[in-house]
Amino acid sequence: MSATMLLAQEAANHVSTGEAVSFWVLGPLALAGALGMIFAKNAVHSALFLVLTMLSLGVIYLVQQAPFLGFVQIIVYTGAIMMLFLFVLMLVGRDSSDSVVEVLRGQRLWATVLGVGLAVLVVAAVARALNDVRPVGLAGETANGGKGNVANIGRALFSDYVFPFELTSALLITAAVGAMVLGYVERHLRGRKTQKELVEARFRGEHDRPSPLPGPGVFATSNSVATPALLPDGSVAEESLSRLIDATASAKLDEERKAVAGTLPGPDARALVPGKEES
Amino acid sequence: MTRAELLADDPIWLILIKAVVLLLLGALSTMAMIVLERKIVARMQHRPGPNRVGPGGWFQSIADAIKLPFKEQIIPDTADRKVYFLAPIMSTIPAFVAFSVIPFGPEVSIFGERTVLQLVDLPVGVLVVLACSSMGVYGIVLAGWASGSPYPLLGGLRSAAQVISYEIAMGLSIVAVILFSGSLSTGDIVDAQHGGWYFYLLIPSFVIYFISMVGETNRAPFDLPEAESELVGGFHTEYSSMKFALFFLAEYVNMVIVSAFCTTLFFGGYMAPWPISLIDHNYFNTGWWPLLWFFGKTAVFLFVFIWLRGTLPRMRYDQFMKLGWKVLVPANLVWILLVVAQRAIRNEAEISTNTILVTGGIVLLVLIGLAFLLPERTAPGSDGPVVPVTGGGYPVPPLDLQVPTKADLKPRTRRRREKAAVGAGADKEAQQ
């Protein structure tokens, strides 16, 4: 009995060439992703580096004969959670940067303390895993005394560990409902008006103008939305320039607009170089 | 030998051949699908479609495939160049990877080597397809973001929300299949359908899978990420040349994948269809014949994709999300509960099928009776004054309309004017 166990242990301790190769490819990749996540300036790049780390970990799980864990890691963490992260980052916008003001007092100190604590815990766990725990292969039908890896996980999850499993799901649902309750503000509480109220407010003069902003001069000279509309005197209608669609157009036309409006300073009589209007 | 053992026995050259064939299959099926789609949609719309290149225009895809990579590629100034490069790759690779777990056929002999027509048979094959589709979204989302312009970003965001929500419906619809077959491996699922294909045993699962597979691949009527009328081209607006071709490739390969996956899960995979399966002790289910059945079934689904595109208008985004979250997911959960209950009853107690059916019928009747007891919802605005509508469909004034005379109107206007005058007078007095 002990002899077979020893044999099994021998087999489990032995690292095959393929496994070693994949580890030395994936391990550095995962580490690089983790470092890149910390040092990347752009938030989206940061998230992408984290995706790289998670993917590498998922493949390492696969190589370690835990296919279910590996693919769940890819589907859940990489596919769903990181995607939501990216979603939020994209909504925030690429130009917004972190504020440098620290809101939480003493967060650096606490971050260091907790970080070191976590590192100690992780190192202790890994050390214990390396020394005390006897590895048992996960491959084959007879792995950990049952019908293979996937079936065993299912059996464990729905028999021995069904209560912790349900507790976790209850926790997640509570978190989701809490986020919805906190995030949802009713329309009238937020102070947003209905369309009817807006129209009435406009005509009461509570807005700048009763009508919407003038459209661009799409059909006047070109078919681009960035073309400004022209007023009857030939000047550019400032309100028709969209800063959203093309920021450069409104900047380019700034001079022209001033010239038509007559706010541009005229030629300087005392200037040495004649005819230079732009200064 | 089992499937997994047979596949583990494959020599390297055989694995290489299979991988190359799968790669070619993706590319070729994309080219075939593009020209077929254009031809079929054209026929549905009473126009010839592409008819210049080759006999009957059938070589149009080849011409396009040669043309696209050689076009000038334009990278927008505002683009995030690295991610912009990465996005098309990230959307294409997972699409091809998913091919590896699809069982195309049973045991055959290739150059004297016994093997199965499948690249790899993992115990979690079903999850591989799901993981690949969830990785594929990254390409679309990153493409939208990296282009640095508003329409692609909107397309990318839409696609992220859409694929995540429909993946949940898709994953849940597979649960019933897994419960019935007792395995996550695609090969075992096909084998488990010897007694009957799951599309009629598990109709709700099949319907939900079908809807969500259209949503998952961003195809009409759910092609909101690239809605031409709203977002120009959606996430690939700013892409051109080879990168655009890669997105195209990924979309069509994904279509083939979900169709092949649907065939595997619900239509008996490579098994011969019913009347043919009776011939000569299921002779046509051996050797290379099953390839024919597999691709035939997949082709039917691909045709349905094209058919949908030629028929249905695009859905509105909020309705689409409502369908996903409020209809498909809850319906799926209830259905899974029913399946589990049915299996638990069959496994635990000695209850005959008749008893189950009779009890189920009674429960159904009671539910229908309860549904009749629910108060009917009144249509909004039905209690207010209704404008009668004549045959023309135009709202017209009612026949007994009482036009107020000027005499009736006068007192009110006079009163208002008087009030105004009094108000003005009061103001004057105050000023004085």
XYZ file of C-alpha atoms in Angstrom:
711
model
C 0.000 0.000 0.000
C 2.689 2.412 1.070
C 4.814 1.341 -1.865
C 2.110 2.265 -4.372
C 1.622 5.561 -2.566
C 5.321 6.240 -2.773
C 5.239 5.427 -6.467
C 2.326 7.786 -6.954
C 4.184 10.450 -5.037
C 7.245 9.895 -7.168
C 5.151 10.312 -10.299
C 3.520 13.428 -8.908
C 6.835 14.948 -7.872
C 8.372 14.314 -11.233
C 8.044 17.296 -13.573
C 7.841 16.313 -17.217
C 9.626 18.290 -19.919
C 6.421 19.668 -21.377
C 5.294 20.841 -17.987
C 8.632 22.476 -17.270
C 8.670 24.234 -20.636
C 5.145 25.543 -20.221
C 5.940 26.688 -16.696
C 9.021 28.609 -17.746
C 7.048 30.240 -20.544
C 3.910 31.009 -18.571
C 5.462 31.876 -15.228
C 7.530 34.819 -16.489
C 4.575 35.909 -18.630
C 2.302 35.982 -15.582
C 4.916 37.858 -13.596
C 5.482 40.335 -16.410
C 1.744 40.894 -16.620
C 1.546 41.551 -12.895
C 4.425 44.028 -13.011
C 3.020 45.662 -16.113
C -0.313 46.063 -14.398
C 1.318 48.022 -11.601
C 3.619 50.146 -13.722
C 1.441 50.861 -16.753
C 0.408 54.512 -16.935
C -2.806 53.942 -18.839
C -5.601 52.291 -16.865
C -6.747 50.176 -19.824
C -3.205 48.923 -20.450
C -3.059 48.058 -16.781
C -6.250 46.008 -17.057
C -4.895 44.260 -20.160
C -1.731 43.268 -18.328
C -3.882 41.785 -15.598
C -5.754 39.826 -18.276
C -2.418 38.437 -19.438
C -1.594 37.329 -15.897
C -4.958 35.651 -15.426
C -4.743 33.880 -18.778
C -1.291 32.562 -17.953
C -2.521 31.328 -14.586
C -5.478 29.639 -16.280
C -3.180 27.812 -18.688
C -0.899 26.814 -15.806
C -3.924 25.258 -14.108
C -4.646 23.373 -17.321
C -1.104 22.068 -17.442
C -1.455 20.992 -13.799
C -4.356 18.750 -14.870
C -7.067 20.916 -13.415
C -8.978 21.639 -16.628
C -12.165 22.742 -14.922
C -10.397 25.263 -12.726
C -8.357 26.527 -15.667
C -11.304 27.178 -17.927
C -13.431 28.620 -15.148
C -10.561 30.977 -14.417
C -10.563 32.052 -18.053
C -14.343 32.346 -18.347
C -15.107 33.994 -15.019
C -12.079 36.148 -14.250
C -10.779 36.950 -17.694
C -14.049 36.821 -19.543
C -16.523 38.408 -17.169
C -14.831 40.275 -14.337
C -11.996 41.888 -16.276
C -14.449 42.724 -19.013
C -16.555 44.662 -16.523
C -13.411 46.445 -15.327
C -12.603 47.422 -18.899
C -16.176 48.511 -19.402
C -15.972 50.945 -16.508
C -12.528 52.184 -17.533
C -13.755 52.907 -21.028
C -16.785 54.765 -19.760
C -14.514 56.873 -17.577
C -12.554 57.854 -20.646
C -8.984 57.561 -21.801
C -7.918 61.070 -20.909
C -8.980 61.068 -17.295
C -6.131 60.400 -14.926
C -6.077 59.529 -11.274
C -6.311 62.349 -8.824
C -3.082 62.719 -6.913
C -4.850 63.886 -3.766
C -5.068 61.092 -1.240
C -8.575 60.869 0.091
C -7.980 58.193 2.691
C -5.774 59.352 5.499
C -2.719 57.227 6.146
C -3.559 54.817 3.346
C 0.077 54.327 2.405
C 0.926 53.129 5.877
C -2.035 50.773 6.034
C -1.428 49.542 2.521
C 2.157 48.676 3.443
C 1.152 46.923 6.668
C -1.628 44.911 5.053
C 0.452 44.176 1.969
C 3.303 42.779 4.049
C 0.783 40.760 6.066
C -0.720 39.293 2.928
C 2.719 38.489 1.558
C 3.587 36.667 4.796
C 0.367 34.665 4.605
C 0.913 33.747 0.958
C 4.515 32.743 1.529
C 3.512 30.650 4.537
C 0.784 28.918 2.534
C 3.105 28.204 -0.372
C 5.827 26.958 1.962
C 3.376 24.627 3.633
C 2.132 23.419 0.266
C 5.682 22.687 -0.814
C 6.741 20.880 2.361
C 3.833 19.268 4.171
C 1.169 18.501 1.596
C 1.576 15.288 -0.328
C 0.744 15.919 -3.999
C -1.861 13.668 -5.564
C -2.206 13.652 -9.323
C -5.442 14.964 -10.751
C -5.297 13.012 -13.980
C -7.324 10.000 -14.945
C -10.616 8.483 -13.903
C -9.408 7.429 -10.474
C -8.048 10.835 -9.486
C -8.728 11.752 -5.873
C -10.765 8.641 -5.382
C -13.583 9.183 -7.830
C -14.677 9.670 -11.404
C -12.157 12.230 -12.503
C -11.449 15.831 -11.761
C -14.628 17.488 -13.028
C -17.061 14.998 -11.531
C -15.249 15.182 -8.208
C -15.415 18.952 -8.060
C -19.129 18.802 -8.800
C -19.719 16.164 -6.124
C -17.705 18.060 -3.509
C -19.369 21.344 -4.332
C -22.905 20.001 -4.081
C -22.502 17.602 -1.169
C -19.811 18.420 1.411
C -19.371 22.076 0.600
C -22.923 22.977 -0.355
C -23.392 25.280 2.643
C -20.248 27.408 2.094
C -21.106 27.467 -1.589
C -24.616 28.777 -0.891
C -23.237 31.283 1.619
C -20.869 32.649 -0.993
C -23.649 33.003 -3.501
C -25.813 34.740 -0.898
C -22.955 37.138 -0.199
C -22.576 37.902 -3.888
C -26.295 38.479 -4.337
C -26.345 40.776 -1.310
C -23.457 42.741 -2.777
C -25.183 43.030 -6.141
C -28.498 44.129 -4.625
C -26.662 46.590 -2.355
C -24.854 48.092 -5.323
C -28.131 48.477 -7.146
C -29.850 50.110 -4.162
C -26.958 52.505 -3.624
C -26.483 53.255 -7.282
C -30.077 53.731 -8.265
C -31.469 57.203 -7.736
C -34.923 57.990 -8.917
C -35.293 60.486 -11.646
C -37.083 63.200 -9.698
C -34.727 62.820 -6.758
C -31.746 63.383 -9.002
C -33.369 66.575 -10.234
C -33.694 65.528 -13.838
C -36.680 67.025 -15.574
C -39.040 65.406 -17.994
C -39.076 66.581 -21.565
C -42.255 68.584 -20.967
C -40.816 70.386 -17.979
C -37.681 71.151 -19.979
C -39.655 72.695 -22.829
C -41.611 74.878 -20.436
C -38.443 75.947 -18.673
C -36.866 76.859 -21.988
C -39.746 79.107 -22.949
C -39.844 80.672 -19.525
C -36.310 81.777 -20.262
C -34.518 79.602 -17.758
C -32.162 78.383 -20.472
C -29.903 80.302 -22.807
C -32.114 79.858 -25.810
C -35.539 78.368 -26.493
C -34.442 76.403 -29.542
C -31.774 73.747 -29.823
C -28.308 74.719 -30.981
C -27.967 75.373 -34.717
C -26.954 72.405 -36.793
C -23.657 72.248 -38.649
C -23.372 73.615 -42.174
C -23.313 70.163 -43.631
C -24.875 70.948 -46.973
C -23.460 74.431 -47.426
C -19.962 73.658 -48.662
C -19.127 70.098 -47.723
C -20.647 66.936 -46.374
C -18.711 66.899 -43.117
C -20.414 67.410 -39.791
C -17.366 69.376 -38.716
C -18.259 72.176 -41.154
C -19.578 75.196 -39.272
C -22.884 76.842 -40.119
C -22.726 80.373 -41.509
C -24.761 83.295 -40.289
C -26.478 85.681 -42.770
C -23.466 88.008 -42.748
C -21.166 85.196 -43.751
C -19.586 84.799 -40.345
C -19.314 81.472 -38.611
C -22.101 80.564 -36.203
C -20.103 79.793 -33.133
C -22.780 77.651 -31.585
C -22.751 75.266 -34.532
C -19.185 74.211 -33.830
C -19.035 71.022 -31.854
C -16.101 70.542 -29.548
C -17.063 66.909 -29.228
C -16.921 65.904 -32.856
C -13.831 67.767 -33.939
C -11.984 69.892 -31.480
C -9.556 71.213 -34.069
C -12.165 72.775 -36.345
C -13.446 75.190 -33.746
C -9.900 76.114 -32.773
C -8.911 76.688 -36.398
C -11.876 78.939 -37.072
C -11.371 81.007 -33.974
C -9.326 83.634 -35.810
C -11.767 83.935 -38.678
C -14.670 84.354 -36.313
C -12.932 87.151 -34.500
C -12.089 88.837 -37.792
C -15.726 88.879 -38.901
C -16.927 90.030 -35.506
C -14.363 92.843 -35.587
C -12.783 91.929 -32.315
C -9.428 91.179 -33.903
C -6.881 93.938 -33.277
C -6.249 95.863 -36.508
C -2.848 96.391 -38.136
C -0.509 98.124 -35.800
C 0.412 101.567 -37.114
C 3.722 101.525 -35.355
C 4.700 98.029 -36.457
C 7.953 97.751 -38.379
C 6.762 94.879 -40.586
C 3.758 95.933 -42.676
C 0.718 93.786 -43.363
C 1.192 91.318 -40.536
C -2.227 90.883 -39.048
C -1.657 87.865 -36.969
C 0.279 88.362 -33.837
C -10.330 2.598 -26.489
C -12.207 5.700 -25.503
C -12.113 8.903 -27.490
C -9.632 10.596 -25.178
C -7.288 7.591 -25.269
C -7.462 7.395 -29.057
C -6.670 11.100 -29.321
C -3.858 10.902 -26.793
C -2.345 8.180 -28.974
C -2.096 10.457 -32.034
C 1.410 10.948 -33.453
C 2.655 14.503 -33.942
C 2.195 14.505 -37.724
C -1.470 13.577 -37.355
C -2.063 16.366 -34.833
C -0.372 18.806 -37.201
C -2.534 17.663 -40.105
C -5.669 18.084 -38.015
C -4.642 21.560 -36.843
C -3.878 22.730 -40.368
C -7.154 21.296 -41.648
C -9.066 23.110 -38.914
C -7.294 26.368 -39.747
C -8.129 25.947 -43.427
C -11.684 24.989 -42.551
C -12.169 28.301 -40.741
C -10.758 30.388 -43.561
C -12.510 28.483 -46.344
C -15.860 28.415 -44.601
C -15.575 32.175 -44.086
C -15.014 32.744 -47.784
C -17.833 30.405 -48.713
C -20.144 31.996 -46.154
C -19.507 35.529 -47.403
C -20.371 34.768 -50.989
C -23.291 32.532 -49.985
C -24.643 35.208 -47.686
C -24.475 37.852 -50.381
C -26.092 35.538 -52.910
C -28.858 34.314 -50.608
C -29.731 37.734 -49.214
C -29.743 39.065 -52.766
C -32.158 36.350 -53.820
C -34.398 37.162 -50.871
C -34.385 40.788 -51.979
C -34.980 40.069 -55.704
C -31.628 41.223 -56.988
C -28.769 39.280 -58.569
C -26.087 39.874 -55.927
C -22.415 39.550 -56.885
C -22.289 38.326 -60.498
C -19.032 39.581 -61.991
C -16.121 37.504 -60.713
C -15.982 33.934 -61.942
C -18.923 31.817 -63.093
C -22.107 33.374 -61.702
C -20.072 35.565 -59.391
C -19.118 32.672 -57.155
C -15.457 33.707 -56.963
C -16.261 37.096 -55.463
C -14.915 36.040 -52.055
C -11.582 35.014 -53.541
C -11.254 38.398 -55.193
C -12.132 40.107 -51.919
C -9.714 37.961 -49.954
C -6.900 38.945 -52.319
C -7.908 42.600 -52.407
C -8.390 43.311 -48.685
C -4.843 42.652 -47.384
C -3.353 44.829 -50.125
C -5.432 47.887 -49.350
C -3.822 50.843 -47.660
C -4.204 50.673 -43.947
C -5.183 53.828 -42.171
C -4.523 54.219 -38.472
C -6.282 57.142 -36.853
C -4.171 59.792 -35.166
C -5.968 59.355 -31.881
C -5.617 55.583 -31.843
C -3.792 53.726 -29.117
C -1.486 51.983 -31.555
C -0.483 48.898 -29.553
C -3.978 47.979 -28.512
C -5.206 48.887 -31.992
C -2.872 46.236 -33.396
C -3.719 43.702 -30.723
C -7.513 43.881 -31.036
C -8.041 42.057 -34.371
C -5.633 39.323 -33.305
C -7.433 38.858 -30.024
C -10.750 38.482 -31.749
C -9.508 35.994 -34.363
C -7.397 33.516 -32.384
C -10.060 32.370 -29.856
C -12.488 31.799 -32.717
C -10.089 29.277 -34.266
C -9.154 27.688 -30.952
C -12.772 26.742 -30.312
C -12.676 24.456 -33.376
C -10.314 22.105 -31.583
C -12.933 20.552 -29.284
C -15.706 20.074 -31.849
C -16.115 16.370 -32.721
C -16.473 16.151 -36.487
C -16.731 12.410 -36.724
C -16.272 9.020 -35.071
C -13.311 6.691 -35.249
C -11.627 6.602 -38.659
C -8.304 5.558 -40.055
C -5.943 8.216 -41.447
C -2.889 6.717 -43.203
C -3.318 3.544 -41.182
C -3.598 5.358 -37.857
C -6.812 4.863 -35.866
C -8.064 8.170 -34.603
C -11.134 10.314 -34.026
C -12.054 13.310 -36.157
C -11.439 15.804 -33.405
C -8.294 17.661 -32.381
C -8.625 17.229 -28.624
C -11.272 15.794 -26.339
C -11.054 17.573 -23.007
C -13.248 16.551 -20.071
C -14.442 20.181 -20.100
C -14.852 20.629 -23.849
C -18.026 22.655 -23.509
C -16.257 25.185 -21.337
C -13.550 25.628 -23.953
C -16.082 26.967 -26.425
C -17.532 29.308 -23.805
C -14.072 30.517 -22.768
C -13.140 31.175 -26.387
C -16.235 33.213 -27.007
C -15.638 35.231 -23.845
C -12.051 35.914 -24.930
C -13.187 36.890 -28.397
C -15.160 39.819 -27.014
C -11.913 41.431 -25.901
C -11.012 41.979 -29.519
C -14.233 43.852 -30.197
C -14.130 45.894 -27.001
C -10.481 46.836 -27.388
C -10.997 47.687 -31.050
C -13.734 50.086 -30.034
C -11.631 51.677 -27.362
C -8.327 51.832 -29.194
C -9.785 53.525 -32.262
C -10.066 56.718 -30.264
C -13.315 57.879 -31.764
C -16.828 57.957 -30.325
C -18.774 55.593 -32.580
C -16.414 52.644 -32.285
C -16.293 53.171 -28.525
C -20.072 53.006 -28.335
C -20.024 49.890 -30.501
C -17.414 48.294 -28.272
C -19.335 49.049 -25.099
C -22.555 47.742 -26.563
C -20.845 44.585 -27.618
C -19.318 44.012 -24.180
C -22.668 44.348 -22.450
C -24.385 42.258 -25.091
C -22.002 39.344 -25.167
C -21.696 39.120 -21.376
C -25.456 39.049 -20.899
C -26.064 36.573 -23.675
C -23.235 34.358 -22.536
C -25.109 33.848 -19.285
C -28.215 32.725 -21.165
C -26.061 30.513 -23.374
C -24.246 28.924 -20.438
C -27.504 28.223 -18.653
C -29.052 26.627 -21.722
C -26.126 24.214 -21.877
C -26.708 23.162 -18.251
C -29.720 21.026 -19.136
C -27.714 19.236 -21.835
C -24.936 18.536 -19.352
C -27.452 17.217 -16.822
C -28.886 14.852 -19.401
C -25.596 13.626 -20.834
C -23.716 13.633 -17.530
C -20.551 14.996 -19.084
C -18.899 18.254 -20.091
C -16.972 16.621 -22.896
C -18.297 17.312 -26.388
C -17.570 13.779 -27.572
C -19.534 12.249 -24.703
C -22.444 14.607 -25.321
C -22.681 13.367 -28.910
C -22.488 9.751 -27.758
C -25.207 10.375 -25.171
C -27.617 11.398 -27.936
C -27.916 7.897 -29.348
C -31.280 7.550 -27.628
C -32.610 10.798 -29.024
C -31.375 14.190 -30.033
C -31.667 16.850 -27.395
C -33.351 19.466 -29.547
C -36.712 17.790 -29.020
C -35.978 16.340 -25.588
C -34.920 19.755 -24.309
C -36.872 22.159 -26.484
C -36.630 25.215 -24.168
C -32.866 24.821 -23.865
C -32.517 24.589 -27.615
C -34.669 27.664 -28.260
C -32.751 29.717 -25.698
C -29.409 28.524 -27.015
C -30.429 29.411 -30.523
C -31.498 32.942 -29.606
C -28.414 33.548 -27.518
C -26.083 32.186 -30.172
C -27.359 34.833 -32.577
C -26.890 37.446 -29.851
C -23.447 36.152 -29.026
C -22.142 36.432 -32.582
C -23.445 39.989 -33.070
C -25.550 38.994 -36.035
C -28.835 40.456 -37.238
C -31.324 41.036 -35.658
C -28.946 41.505 -32.725
C -26.104 43.243 -34.576
C -26.239 46.315 -32.379
C -22.445 46.734 -31.965
C -22.172 47.453 -35.672
C -25.556 49.020 -36.291
C -24.966 50.914 -39.541
C -27.840 53.287 -39.029
C -26.630 54.344 -35.595
C -22.890 53.766 -35.297
C -21.509 53.959 -38.871
C -19.658 50.622 -38.682
C -19.568 50.112 -34.940
C -16.347 48.856 -33.428
C -14.549 48.420 -36.768
C -15.332 51.852 -38.186
C -11.691 52.934 -38.023
C -10.227 49.660 -39.258
C -9.091 48.957 -42.766
C -7.035 46.515 -44.779
C -5.893 43.266 -43.160
C -7.097 44.205 -39.697
C -10.608 44.706 -40.980
C -10.342 41.389 -42.796
C -9.403 39.728 -39.500
C -12.549 41.071 -37.842
C -14.572 39.766 -40.737
C -12.869 36.398 -40.435
C -13.518 36.265 -36.689
C -17.202 37.038 -37.106
C -17.764 34.313 -39.679
C -15.621 31.728 -37.925
C -17.606 32.444 -34.768
C -20.795 31.817 -36.695
C -19.478 28.476 -37.880
C -18.358 27.634 -34.326
C -21.682 28.342 -32.658
C -23.508 26.466 -35.412
C -21.194 23.479 -35.072
C -21.551 23.670 -31.303
C -25.339 23.753 -31.617
C -25.168 20.696 -33.860
C -23.004 18.939 -31.280
C -25.178 19.815 -28.315
C -28.666 19.470 -29.691
C -28.625 17.757 -33.095
C -26.636 14.636 -32.404
C -23.344 15.963 -33.740
C -22.060 13.744 -36.523
C -24.810 11.126 -36.194
C -26.880 10.300 -39.232
C -30.401 11.753 -39.253
C -33.345 9.472 -38.598
C -34.444 7.796 -41.847
C -30.845 7.325 -42.973
C -29.818 5.928 -39.606
C -32.120 2.929 -40.193
C -30.253 1.781 -43.322
C -28.086 -1.303 -42.866
C -27.592 -1.143 -39.073
C -26.609 2.505 -39.177
C -23.942 1.938 -41.809
C -23.875 5.620 -42.689
C -22.786 6.423 -39.170
C -19.384 4.824 -39.615
C -16.193 5.797 -41.359
C -16.104 9.135 -43.155
C -19.848 9.415 -43.759
C -20.599 11.290 -40.505
C -18.600 14.284 -41.779
C -21.357 14.760 -44.333
C -24.088 14.774 -41.699
C -22.127 17.102 -39.437
C -21.451 19.706 -42.095
C -24.978 19.337 -43.433
C -26.490 20.139 -40.042
C -24.052 23.013 -39.516
C -24.865 24.386 -42.953
C -28.563 24.447 -42.047
C -27.807 26.652 -39.057
C -25.579 28.899 -41.123
C -28.397 29.263 -43.619
C -30.747 30.231 -40.795
C -28.252 32.946 -39.787
C -28.421 34.377 -43.302
C -32.167 33.945 -43.417
C -32.570 35.904 -40.184
C -30.415 38.675 -41.547
C -32.478 38.902 -44.683
C -35.766 38.875 -42.783
C -35.691 40.594 -39.425
C -35.179 44.264 -38.611
C -32.638 45.197 -35.968
C -33.861 45.211 -32.381
C -33.705 48.248 -30.166
C -30.924 48.020 -27.614
C -33.023 48.253 -24.445
C -35.526 45.702 -25.762
C -32.676 43.406 -26.590
C -31.231 43.608 -23.090
C -34.692 43.160 -21.606
C -35.144 40.004 -23.664
C -31.842 38.643 -22.428
C -32.117 39.396 -18.738
C -35.848 39.356 -18.066
C -37.002 36.573 -20.384
C -34.224 34.184 -21.370
C -32.345 33.948 -18.074
C -35.379 33.471 -15.752
C -37.070 31.084 -18.182
C -33.865 29.112 -18.338
C -33.569 28.909 -14.548
C -37.131 27.636 -14.219
C -36.493 25.083 -16.945
C -33.302 23.839 -15.276
C -35.235 23.485 -12.020
C -37.843 21.371 -13.821
C -35.205 19.182 -15.433
C -33.428 18.662 -12.122
C -36.690 17.864 -10.341
C -37.679 15.370 -13.027
C -34.310 13.632 -12.841
C -34.294 13.602 -9.052
C -37.748 12.048 -8.956
C -36.788 9.441 -11.546
C -33.570 8.591 -9.712
C -34.855 8.520 -6.140
C -38.411 7.214 -6.097
C -40.110 4.361 -7.889
C -42.565 6.538 -9.744
C -43.722 5.578 -13.192
C -43.617 7.961 -16.125
C -47.417 7.982 -16.230
C -47.669 9.316 -12.699
C -45.181 12.070 -13.489
C -47.056 13.025 -16.640
C -50.448 13.037 -14.891
C -49.136 15.075 -11.953
C -47.414 17.459 -14.351
C -50.659 17.847 -16.312
C -52.637 18.622 -13.153
C -50.044 21.170 -12.017
C -50.136 22.751 -15.454
C -53.953 22.971 -15.374
C -53.881 24.582 -11.929
C -51.286 27.093 -13.137
C -53.398 27.957 -16.176
C -56.441 28.374 -13.923
C -54.461 30.668 -11.646
C -53.291 32.663 -14.643
C -56.940 33.334 -15.541
C -57.537 34.676 -12.028
C -54.904 37.371 -12.456
C -56.527 40.796 -12.958
C -56.196 42.032 -16.485
C -53.964 44.964 -17.032
C -55.801 47.951 -18.424
C -54.230 49.704 -21.337
C -52.807 53.093 -20.370
C -55.076 56.014 -21.215
C -58.130 53.889 -21.857
C -60.146 55.667 -19.191
C -59.542 59.149 -20.638
C -61.413 60.785 -23.507
C -60.951 58.803 -26.664
C -60.728 60.363 -30.084
C -62.882 58.262 -32.385
C -60.992 57.000 -35.380
C -62.684 56.579 -38.726
C -61.923 53.929 -41.300
C -59.002 55.840 -42.732
C -56.945 55.443 -39.595
C -56.545 59.201 -39.196
C -57.642 60.788 -35.943
C -60.510 63.111 -36.831
C -62.652 65.396 -34.663
C -65.638 63.620 -33.114
C -68.934 63.846 -35.005
C -70.689 65.543 -32.103
C -67.967 68.136 -31.714
C -69.326 71.312 -30.139
C -67.522 74.249 -31.686
C -67.577 77.003 -29.077
C -69.045 80.249 -30.375
C -67.326 83.559 -29.953
C -69.957 84.659 -27.533
C -69.047 81.767 -25.249
C -65.383 82.576 -25.452
C -65.661 86.292 -24.802
C -66.284 86.429 -21.077
C -63.165 84.442 -20.333
C -60.858 86.490 -22.525
C -62.358 89.697 -21.276
C -61.837 88.651 -17.747
C -58.209 87.797 -18.392
C -57.616 91.097 -20.136
C -59.222 92.984 -17.327
C -57.013 91.196 -14.894
C -53.944 92.063 -16.933
C -55.002 95.686 -17.143
C -55.569 95.815 -13.433
C -52.174 94.215 -12.901
C -50.509 96.777 -15.141
C -52.283 99.550 -13.370
C -51.203 98.249 -10.035
C -47.602 98.137 -11.257
C -47.827 101.727 -12.392
C -49.259 102.750 -9.100
C -46.462 100.985 -7.272
C -43.862 102.729 -9.430
C -45.402 106.067 -8.707
